[in-house]
mmCIF file of C-alpha atoms in Angstrom:
data_model
loop_
_atom_site.group_PDB
_atom_site.id
_atom_site.type_symbol
_atom_site.label_atom_id
_atom_site.label_comp_id
_atom_site.label_asym_id
_atom_site.label_seq_id
_atom_site.Cartn_x
_atom_site.Cartn_y
_atom_site.Cartn_z
ATOM 1 C CA MET A 1 -114.155 -81.275 45.083
ATOM 2 C CA SER A 2 -110.672 -80.590 46.431
ATOM 3 C CA SER A 3 -108.102 -79.187 43.999
ATOM 4 C CA ALA A 4 -105.174 -80.924 45.762
ATOM 5 C CA SER A 5 -104.721 -83.276 42.822
ATOM 6 C CA SER A 6 -104.206 -80.460 40.329
ATOM 7 C CA PRO A 7 -100.421 -80.035 40.923
ATOM 8 C CA ALA A 8 -99.897 -83.734 40.322
ATOM 9 C CA ALA A 9 -101.989 -83.562 37.204
ATOM 10 C CA THR A 10 -100.028 -80.557 36.067
ATOM 11 C CA SER A 11 -96.704 -82.293 36.669
ATOM 12 C CA MET A 12 -97.882 -85.390 34.821
ATOM 13 C CA SER A 13 -98.743 -83.291 31.769
ATOM 14 C CA VAL A 14 -95.244 -81.816 31.465
ATOM 15 C CA PRO A 15 -93.410 -83.694 28.674
ATOM 16 C CA ARG A 16 -90.070 -85.203 29.588
ATOM 17 C CA THR A 17 -86.976 -84.010 27.788
ATOM 18 C CA ARG A 18 -85.807 -86.661 25.341
ATOM 19 C CA PHE A 19 -82.163 -87.694 25.688
ATOM 20 C CA ASN A 20 -80.148 -86.731 22.608
ATOM 21 C CA THR A 21 -78.110 -89.745 21.525
ATOM 22 C CA LEU A 22 -76.509 -88.012 18.525
ATOM 23 C CA PRO A 23 -73.318 -86.869 20.358
ATOM 24 C CA LEU A 24 -72.749 -90.436 21.604
ATOM 25 C CA LEU A 25 -73.223 -91.833 18.088
ATOM 26 C CA ILE A 26 -70.786 -89.265 16.697
ATOM 27 C CA ALA A 27 -68.193 -90.110 19.364
ATOM 28 C CA LEU A 28 -68.567 -93.846 18.736
ATOM 29 C CA PHE A 29 -68.250 -93.345 14.971
ATOM 30 C CA CYS A 30 -65.069 -91.270 15.361
ATOM 31 C CA LEU A 31 -63.476 -93.849 17.669
ATOM 32 C CA LEU A 32 -64.348 -96.789 15.417
ATOM 33 C CA TRP A 33 -63.328 -95.048 12.175
ATOM 34 C CA SER A 34 -60.018 -93.744 13.515
ATOM 35 C CA TYR A 35 -59.040 -97.046 15.156
ATOM 36 C CA ALA A 36 -59.798 -98.823 11.875
ATOM 37 C CA PHE A 37 -56.609 -97.268 10.424
ATOM 38 C CA VAL A 38 -54.592 -98.983 13.158
ATOM 39 C CA ALA A 39 -56.422 -102.292 12.734
ATOM 40 C CA GLY A 40 -55.901 -102.016 8.988
ATOM 41 C CA LYS A 41 -52.174 -101.396 9.432
ATOM 42 C CA ILE A 42 -51.956 -104.500 11.639
ATOM 43 C CA GLY A 43 -53.962 -106.515 9.123
ATOM 44 C CA VAL A 44 -51.910 -105.620 6.042
ATOM 45 C CA THR A 45 -48.707 -106.463 7.929
ATOM 46 C CA ASP A 46 -49.705 -110.142 8.102
ATOM 47 C CA CYS A 47 -52.053 -110.441 5.102
ATOM 48 C CA PRO A 48 -52.131 -109.081 1.531
ATOM 49 C CA PRO A 49 -54.446 -106.022 1.562
ATOM 50 C CA LEU A 50 -56.889 -107.143 -1.124
ATOM 51 C CA ILE A 51 -57.303 -110.660 0.315
ATOM 52 C CA LEU A 52 -57.934 -109.107 3.729
ATOM 53 C CA LEU A 53 -60.589 -106.810 2.292
ATOM 54 C CA ALA A 54 -62.294 -109.472 0.160
ATOM 55 C CA ALA A 55 -62.659 -111.677 3.251
ATOM 56 C CA ARG A 56 -63.744 -108.719 5.423
ATOM 57 C CA PHE A 57 -66.453 -107.475 3.064
ATOM 58 C CA SER A 58 -67.775 -110.936 2.245
ATOM 59 C CA LEU A 59 -68.033 -112.023 5.891
ATOM 60 C CA ALA A 60 -69.613 -108.725 6.961
ATOM 61 C CA GLY A 61 -72.190 -108.936 4.165
ATOM 62 C CA VAL A 62 -73.049 -112.548 4.947
ATOM 63 C CA LEU A 63 -73.401 -111.741 8.670
ATOM 64 C CA ILE A 64 -75.668 -108.738 8.067
ATOM 65 C CA LEU A 65 -77.975 -110.467 5.579
ATOM 66 C CA GLY A 66 -77.918 -113.696 7.608
ATOM 67 C CA ILE A 67 -79.006 -111.863 10.766
ATOM 68 C CA SER A 68 -81.726 -110.138 8.740
ATOM 69 C CA LEU A 69 -83.064 -113.521 7.608
ATOM 70 C CA LEU A 70 -82.997 -114.931 11.150
ATOM 71 C CA ARG A 71 -84.861 -111.897 12.466
ATOM 72 C CA ARG A 72 -87.206 -112.073 9.461
ATOM 73 C CA ASP A 73 -86.618 -108.405 8.711
ATOM 74 C CA GLN A 74 -88.856 -106.972 6.048
ATOM 75 C CA TRP A 75 -87.119 -106.377 2.710
ATOM 76 C CA ASP A 76 -88.127 -102.775 2.032
ATOM 77 C CA LEU A 77 -85.591 -101.927 -0.667
ATOM 78 C CA SER A 78 -86.602 -101.466 -4.285
ATOM 79 C CA TRP A 79 -84.372 -102.806 -7.054
ATOM 80 C CA ARG A 80 -83.190 -99.231 -7.578
ATOM 81 C CA ASP A 81 -82.225 -98.863 -3.906
ATOM 82 C CA ALA A 82 -80.400 -102.201 -3.953
ATOM 83 C CA ALA A 83 -78.474 -101.098 -7.059
ATOM 84 C CA VAL A 84 -77.536 -97.794 -5.382
ATOM 85 C CA PHE A 85 -76.151 -99.617 -2.334
ATOM 86 C CA ALA A 86 -74.205 -101.922 -4.666
ATOM 87 C CA VAL A 87 -72.660 -98.873 -6.390
ATOM 88 C CA LEU A 88 -71.811 -97.455 -2.967
ATOM 89 C CA GLY A 89 -70.159 -100.772 -2.168
ATOM 90 C CA VAL A 90 -67.783 -100.257 -5.080
ATOM 91 C CA ALA A 91 -67.017 -96.638 -4.100
ATOM 92 C CA ASN A 92 -67.047 -96.841 -0.277
ATOM 93 C CA ASN A 93 -65.649 -100.340 0.116
ATOM 94 C CA ALA A 94 -63.814 -101.717 -2.914
ATOM 95 C CA LEU A 95 -62.163 -98.488 -4.098
ATOM 96 C CA TYR A 96 -61.859 -96.472 -0.873
ATOM 97 C CA LEU A 97 -60.510 -99.288 1.284
ATOM 98 C CA GLY A 98 -58.835 -101.241 -1.529
ATOM 99 C CA LEU A 99 -56.724 -98.240 -2.485
ATOM 100 C CA GLY A 100 -56.310 -97.135 1.128
ATOM 101 C CA TYR A 101 -55.114 -100.514 2.385
ATOM 102 C CA THR A 102 -52.682 -100.808 -0.505
ATOM 103 C CA GLY A 103 -51.290 -97.445 0.590
ATOM 104 C CA LEU A 104 -51.085 -98.583 4.220
ATOM 105 C CA LYS A 105 -48.423 -101.113 3.230
ATOM 106 C CA THR A 106 -45.945 -98.223 2.896
ATOM 107 C CA VAL A 107 -47.681 -95.373 4.768
ATOM 108 C CA SER A 108 -48.088 -94.986 8.533
ATOM 109 C CA ALA A 109 -51.557 -95.313 10.067
ATOM 110 C CA GLY A 110 -51.328 -91.701 11.270
ATOM 111 C CA LEU A 111 -50.566 -90.272 7.829
ATOM 112 C CA GLY A 112 -53.282 -92.446 6.268
ATOM 113 C CA ALA A 113 -55.810 -90.967 8.707
ATOM 114 C CA LEU A 114 -54.522 -87.477 7.920
ATOM 115 C CA ILE A 115 -54.976 -87.753 4.152
ATOM 116 C CA VAL A 116 -58.493 -89.174 4.427
ATOM 117 C CA SER A 117 -59.381 -86.373 6.858
ATOM 118 C CA ALA A 118 -59.324 -83.966 3.898
ATOM 119 C CA ASN A 119 -62.693 -85.525 3.039
ATOM 120 C CA PRO A 120 -64.709 -82.586 4.523
ATOM 121 C CA VAL A 121 -63.085 -79.997 2.271
ATOM 122 C CA PHE A 122 -63.855 -81.751 -1.011
ATOM 123 C CA THR A 123 -67.225 -83.020 0.208
ATOM 124 C CA ALA A 124 -68.294 -79.506 1.226
ATOM 125 C CA MET A 125 -67.390 -78.113 -2.202
ATOM 126 C CA LEU A 126 -69.195 -80.905 -4.081
ATOM 127 C CA ALA A 127 -72.193 -80.756 -1.715
ATOM 128 C CA ALA A 128 -72.551 -77.036 -2.472
ATOM 129 C CA MET A 129 -72.348 -77.759 -6.214
ATOM 130 C CA PHE A 130 -74.552 -80.857 -6.513
ATOM 131 C CA LEU A 131 -76.603 -81.196 -3.323
ATOM 132 C CA GLY A 132 -77.666 -77.601 -2.767
ATOM 133 C CA GLU A 133 -76.070 -77.428 0.697
ATOM 134 C CA THR A 134 -75.345 -73.835 1.689
ATOM 135 C CA MET A 135 -71.686 -72.837 1.888
ATOM 136 C CA THR A 136 -71.739 -70.009 4.442
ATOM 137 C CA LEU A 137 -68.789 -67.928 5.586
ATOM 138 C CA ARG A 138 -68.960 -69.707 8.958
ATOM 139 C CA LYS A 139 -68.579 -73.095 7.267
ATOM 140 C CA VAL A 140 -65.680 -71.844 5.161
ATOM 141 C CA VAL A 141 -63.899 -70.567 8.283
ATOM 142 C CA GLY A 142 -64.573 -73.895 10.029
ATOM 143 C CA LEU A 143 -63.166 -75.902 7.132
ATOM 144 C CA VAL A 144 -60.070 -73.685 6.983
ATOM 145 C CA LEU A 145 -59.525 -74.158 10.730
ATOM 146 C CA GLY A 146 -59.837 -77.910 10.257
ATOM 147 C CA ILE A 147 -57.212 -77.849 7.510
ATOM 148 C CA VAL A 148 -54.889 -75.702 9.646
ATOM 149 C CA GLY A 149 -55.237 -78.071 12.587
ATOM 150 C CA VAL A 150 -54.569 -81.146 10.474
ATOM 151 C CA ALA A 151 -51.572 -79.481 8.786
ATOM 152 C CA PHE A 152 -50.187 -78.518 12.186
ATOM 153 C CA ILE A 153 -50.539 -82.082 13.447
ATOM 154 C CA VAL A 154 -48.714 -83.677 10.538
ATOM 155 C CA TRP A 155 -46.187 -81.005 9.519
ATOM 156 C CA HIS A 156 -43.352 -82.491 11.537
ATOM 157 C CA ARG A 157 -44.201 -86.028 10.407
ATOM 158 C CA LEU A 158 -43.986 -85.111 6.729
ATOM 159 C CA LYS A 159 -40.578 -83.476 7.225
ATOM 160 C CA VAL A 160 -39.194 -86.760 8.549
ATOM 161 C CA GLY A 161 -39.890 -88.348 5.159
ATOM 162 C CA THR A 162 -40.501 -91.924 6.323
ATOM 163 C CA ASP A 163 -43.647 -92.505 4.203
ATOM 164 C CA SER A 164 -43.557 -93.747 0.619
ATOM 165 C CA PRO A 165 -44.737 -91.361 -2.146
ATOM 166 C CA HIS A 166 -46.164 -94.428 -3.901
ATOM 167 C CA GLY A 167 -48.260 -95.230 -0.843
ATOM 168 C CA ILE A 168 -49.359 -91.595 -0.530
ATOM 169 C CA LEU A 169 -50.715 -91.662 -4.108
ATOM 170 C CA PHE A 170 -52.806 -94.733 -3.325
ATOM 171 C CA THR A 171 -54.139 -93.014 -0.196
ATOM 172 C CA LEU A 172 -55.045 -89.870 -2.170
ATOM 173 C CA ALA A 173 -56.980 -92.042 -4.640
ATOM 174 C CA SER A 174 -58.691 -93.610 -1.631
ATOM 175 C CA LEU A 175 -59.710 -90.123 -0.476
ATOM 176 C CA ALA A 176 -61.290 -89.370 -3.872
ATOM 177 C CA SER A 177 -63.331 -92.574 -3.602
ATOM 178 C CA ILE A 178 -64.806 -91.818 -0.154
ATOM 179 C CA VAL A 179 -65.695 -88.281 -1.276
ATOM 180 C CA ALA A 180 -67.482 -89.694 -4.334
ATOM 181 C CA GLY A 181 -69.275 -92.275 -2.204
ATOM 182 C CA THR A 182 -70.419 -89.609 0.277
ATOM 183 C CA VAL A 183 -71.862 -87.349 -2.422
ATOM 184 C CA LEU A 184 -73.451 -90.288 -4.265
ATOM 185 C CA PHE A 185 -75.239 -91.437 -1.099
ATOM 186 C CA LYS A 186 -76.828 -88.003 -0.637
ATOM 187 C CA LEU A 187 -77.448 -87.477 -4.360
ATOM 188 C CA LEU A 188 -79.059 -90.863 -5.052
ATOM 189 C CA ALA A 189 -80.727 -91.007 -1.593
ATOM 190 C CA PRO A 190 -81.534 -94.735 -1.328
ATOM 191 C CA LYS A 191 -84.620 -95.517 0.745
ATOM 192 C CA GLY A 192 -85.259 -98.440 3.058
ATOM 193 C CA SER A 193 -83.261 -100.213 5.740
ATOM 194 C CA LEU A 194 -79.691 -98.962 6.185
ATOM 195 C CA TRP A 195 -78.896 -102.309 7.846
ATOM 196 C CA ILE A 196 -79.848 -104.370 4.791
ATOM 197 C CA GLY A 197 -78.350 -101.727 2.508
ATOM 198 C CA ASN A 198 -75.035 -102.042 4.315
ATOM 199 C CA GLY A 199 -75.173 -105.805 3.786
ATOM 200 C CA ILE A 200 -75.635 -105.308 0.049
ATOM 201 C CA GLN A 201 -72.820 -102.755 0.022
ATOM 202 C CA ASN A 202 -70.419 -105.212 1.675
ATOM 203 C CA ILE A 203 -71.353 -108.088 -0.643
ATOM 204 C CA ALA A 204 -70.872 -105.819 -3.675
ATOM 205 C CA GLY A 205 -67.524 -104.597 -2.329
ATOM 206 C CA GLY A 206 -66.351 -108.153 -1.697
ATOM 207 C CA LEU A 207 -67.331 -109.302 -5.193
ATOM 208 C CA ALA A 208 -65.583 -106.294 -6.749
ATOM 209 C CA VAL A 209 -62.324 -106.863 -4.848
ATOM 210 C CA MET A 210 -62.198 -110.669 -5.069
ATOM 211 C CA PRO A 211 -60.945 -111.060 -8.685
ATOM 212 C CA PHE A 212 -58.068 -108.629 -8.030
ATOM 213 C CA ALA A 213 -57.309 -110.169 -4.636
ATOM 214 C CA PHE A 214 -56.634 -113.642 -5.988
ATOM 215 C CA THR A 215 -54.986 -112.416 -9.202
ATOM 216 C CA LEU A 216 -52.534 -109.952 -7.642
ATOM 217 C CA SER A 217 -52.004 -111.697 -4.276
ATOM 218 C CA SER A 218 -51.274 -115.141 -2.908
ATOM 219 C CA VAL A 219 -52.950 -116.889 0.020
ATOM 220 C CA GLY A 220 -49.500 -118.246 0.878
ATOM 221 C CA ASP A 221 -48.421 -114.711 1.868
ATOM 222 C CA ILE A 222 -50.818 -114.741 4.852
ATOM 223 C CA VAL A 223 -49.031 -115.008 8.205
ATOM 224 C CA PRO A 224 -51.541 -116.451 10.706
ATOM 225 C CA SER A 225 -51.361 -114.701 14.084
ATOM 226 C CA MET A 226 -53.567 -113.670 16.984
ATOM 227 C CA ARG A 227 -53.061 -110.001 16.149
ATOM 228 C CA LEU A 228 -54.276 -110.626 12.600
ATOM 229 C CA ALA A 229 -57.336 -112.455 13.941
ATOM 230 C CA GLY A 230 -58.089 -109.609 16.362
ATOM 231 C CA ALA A 231 -57.652 -106.926 13.694
ATOM 232 C CA PHE A 232 -59.837 -108.867 11.265
ATOM 233 C CA ALA A 233 -62.597 -109.302 13.866
ATOM 234 C CA PHE A 234 -62.594 -105.572 14.605
ATOM 235 C CA LEU A 235 -62.591 -104.620 10.912
ATOM 236 C CA VAL A 236 -65.599 -106.849 10.225
ATOM 237 C CA LEU A 237 -67.712 -106.071 13.303
ATOM 238 C CA GLY A 238 -66.555 -102.580 14.282
ATOM 239 C CA GLY A 239 -65.647 -101.281 10.827
ATOM 240 C CA SER A 240 -67.730 -102.791 8.045
ATOM 241 C CA ILE A 241 -70.873 -103.328 10.133
ATOM 242 C CA LEU A 242 -71.156 -100.775 12.949
ATOM 243 C CA ALA A 243 -69.046 -97.846 11.700
ATOM 244 C CA TYR A 244 -70.640 -97.798 8.226
ATOM 245 C CA LEU A 245 -74.121 -98.065 9.740
ATOM 246 C CA LEU A 246 -73.324 -95.027 11.908
ATOM 247 C CA TRP A 247 -71.811 -93.203 8.911
ATOM 248 C CA PHE A 248 -74.960 -93.586 6.813
ATOM 249 C CA HIS A 249 -77.082 -92.507 9.772
ATOM 250 C CA LEU A 250 -74.985 -89.369 10.282
ATOM 251 C CA LEU A 251 -75.192 -88.544 6.579
ATOM 252 C CA LYS A 252 -78.991 -88.696 6.765
ATOM 253 C CA VAL A 253 -79.291 -86.759 10.015
ATOM 254 C CA CYS A 254 -76.492 -84.178 9.703
ATOM 255 C CA GLY A 255 -75.999 -83.708 5.953
ATOM 256 C CA ALA A 256 -72.919 -84.438 3.868
ATOM 257 C CA THR A 257 -70.871 -81.374 4.871
ATOM 258 C CA ALA A 258 -71.524 -81.588 8.618
ATOM 259 C CA ALA A 259 -71.087 -85.374 8.824
ATOM 260 C CA SER A 260 -67.862 -85.249 6.836
ATOM 261 C CA ALA A 261 -66.489 -82.530 9.126
ATOM 262 C CA TYR A 262 -66.038 -85.135 11.854
ATOM 263 C CA HIS A 263 -63.278 -86.675 9.716
ATOM 264 C CA PHE A 264 -61.079 -83.807 10.897
ATOM 265 C CA LEU A 265 -60.916 -85.680 14.208
ATOM 266 C CA MET A 266 -59.373 -88.742 12.572
ATOM 267 C CA PRO A 267 -55.720 -87.546 12.423
ATOM 268 C CA PRO A 268 -55.312 -86.807 16.156
ATOM 269 C CA LEU A 269 -57.319 -89.884 17.147
ATOM 270 C CA GLY A 270 -55.594 -92.055 14.554
ATOM 271 C CA MET A 271 -52.160 -90.886 15.672
ATOM 272 C CA LEU A 272 -53.052 -91.435 19.325
ATOM 273 C CA PHE A 273 -54.203 -94.999 18.648
ATOM 274 C CA ALA A 274 -51.169 -95.622 16.420
ATOM 275 C CA TYR A 275 -48.905 -94.428 19.253
ATOM 276 C CA LEU A 276 -50.651 -96.543 21.915
ATOM 277 C CA VAL A 277 -51.002 -99.729 19.845
ATOM 278 C CA LEU A 278 -48.252 -99.631 17.209
ATOM 279 C CA GLY A 279 -45.685 -97.405 18.932
ATOM 280 C CA GLU A 280 -45.674 -94.913 16.034
ATOM 281 C CA HIS A 281 -43.846 -91.735 17.005
ATOM 282 C CA VAL A 282 -46.023 -88.772 17.993
ATOM 283 C CA GLU A 283 -45.073 -85.541 19.756
ATOM 284 C CA PHE A 284 -47.195 -83.634 22.238
ATOM 285 C CA ARG A 285 -47.208 -80.554 20.019
ATOM 286 C CA ASP A 286 -48.887 -82.606 17.298
ATOM 287 C CA LEU A 287 -51.890 -83.103 19.586
ATOM 288 C CA LEU A 288 -52.269 -79.312 20.005
ATOM 289 C CA GLY A 289 -53.783 -79.347 16.529
ATOM 290 C CA ILE A 290 -56.950 -80.734 18.134
ATOM 291 C CA ILE A 291 -57.854 -77.182 19.249
ATOM 292 C CA PRO A 292 -58.420 -75.626 15.787
ATOM 293 C CA VAL A 293 -59.865 -78.950 14.588
ATOM 294 C CA ALA A 294 -62.476 -78.957 17.359
ATOM 295 C CA LEU A 295 -63.348 -75.308 16.721
ATOM 296 C CA GLY A 296 -63.613 -75.963 12.986
ATOM 297 C CA ILE A 297 -65.995 -78.884 13.522
ATOM 298 C CA TYR A 298 -68.125 -76.718 15.807
ATOM 299 C CA LEU A 299 -68.421 -73.978 13.167
ATOM 300 C CA VAL A 300 -69.221 -76.398 10.348
ATOM 301 C CA THR A 301 -71.780 -78.470 12.240
ATOM 302 C CA ARG A 302 -73.483 -75.776 14.345
ATOM 303 C CA PRO A 303 -77.089 -75.439 13.147
ATOM 304 C CA THR A 304 -78.055 -72.128 11.620
ATOM 305 C CA ALA A 305 -80.393 -70.124 13.841
ATOM 306 C CA PRO A 306 -83.865 -69.757 12.284
ATOM 307 C CA ALA A 307 -84.701 -66.300 11.074
ATOM 308 C CA LYS A 308 -87.050 -64.343 13.364
ATOM 309 C CA ALA A 309 -90.443 -63.623 11.931
ATOM 310 C CA SER A 310 -90.963 -59.930 11.263
ATOM 311 C CA ALA A 311 -93.753 -58.117 13.053
ATOM 312 C CA ALA A 312 -97.012 -57.826 11.139
#
């Protein structure tokens, strides 16, 4: 029998290289998360922050769980997992965004993104303490470079002194909440569908914010506008649904320290979006901080090479 078919057979047996979608997911997450600061700034201009968030979380949760029912998704969460996602809803939604949006009333979108970008530093320290993640010299250098880049970006902006200290305190409290939520997600490690879990998280966040929203704010303070409607639509669909789904996925795939390192990209991206959409002042030299930020992210997220087996 002729062997002419053997090359074809050989070529058919070669496995195809699988396309790595992780870089695209990371890029999409960074764009959504950083633009959310701009959409939030637009939203709180025309609507009290807590009312905006209560409506955002509630609608996002209803949409997620409603779609799950229509698709007849299997409920694969235990009561413990559901409770964990509810706790995360208080930390990641009610506290993080409730405090952050209150700060955005008197803080620029760019500075808000800057403060929250300190997330990797505190997350890395807590992950080393409670999650057993290794804190290597390379990671320390990467985190320091990230801090240097962020400080370089915002140094001039802080000297201008246009942001309220009161708003900065709220934003710092917001930072503490997202760090706690990040570590809790890895520490408690809920199982099951991240999609349904995100729905529970949003419902829990909405229920936690609602009493404060209608006690401390008035519906009469809402100024209906197309820009408010557009910002709200983005915050629900792009922020509460898609961005948080990507965030949980990155935490599972990359680990708490590596996933949080991408928050160093938020200040330059947030300032760029704030300049393009809101006209917030930004200088070209501020954007040069992207260089140490990018290098820092590379050092923190680069996988450690496996040790070579010694000869027998």
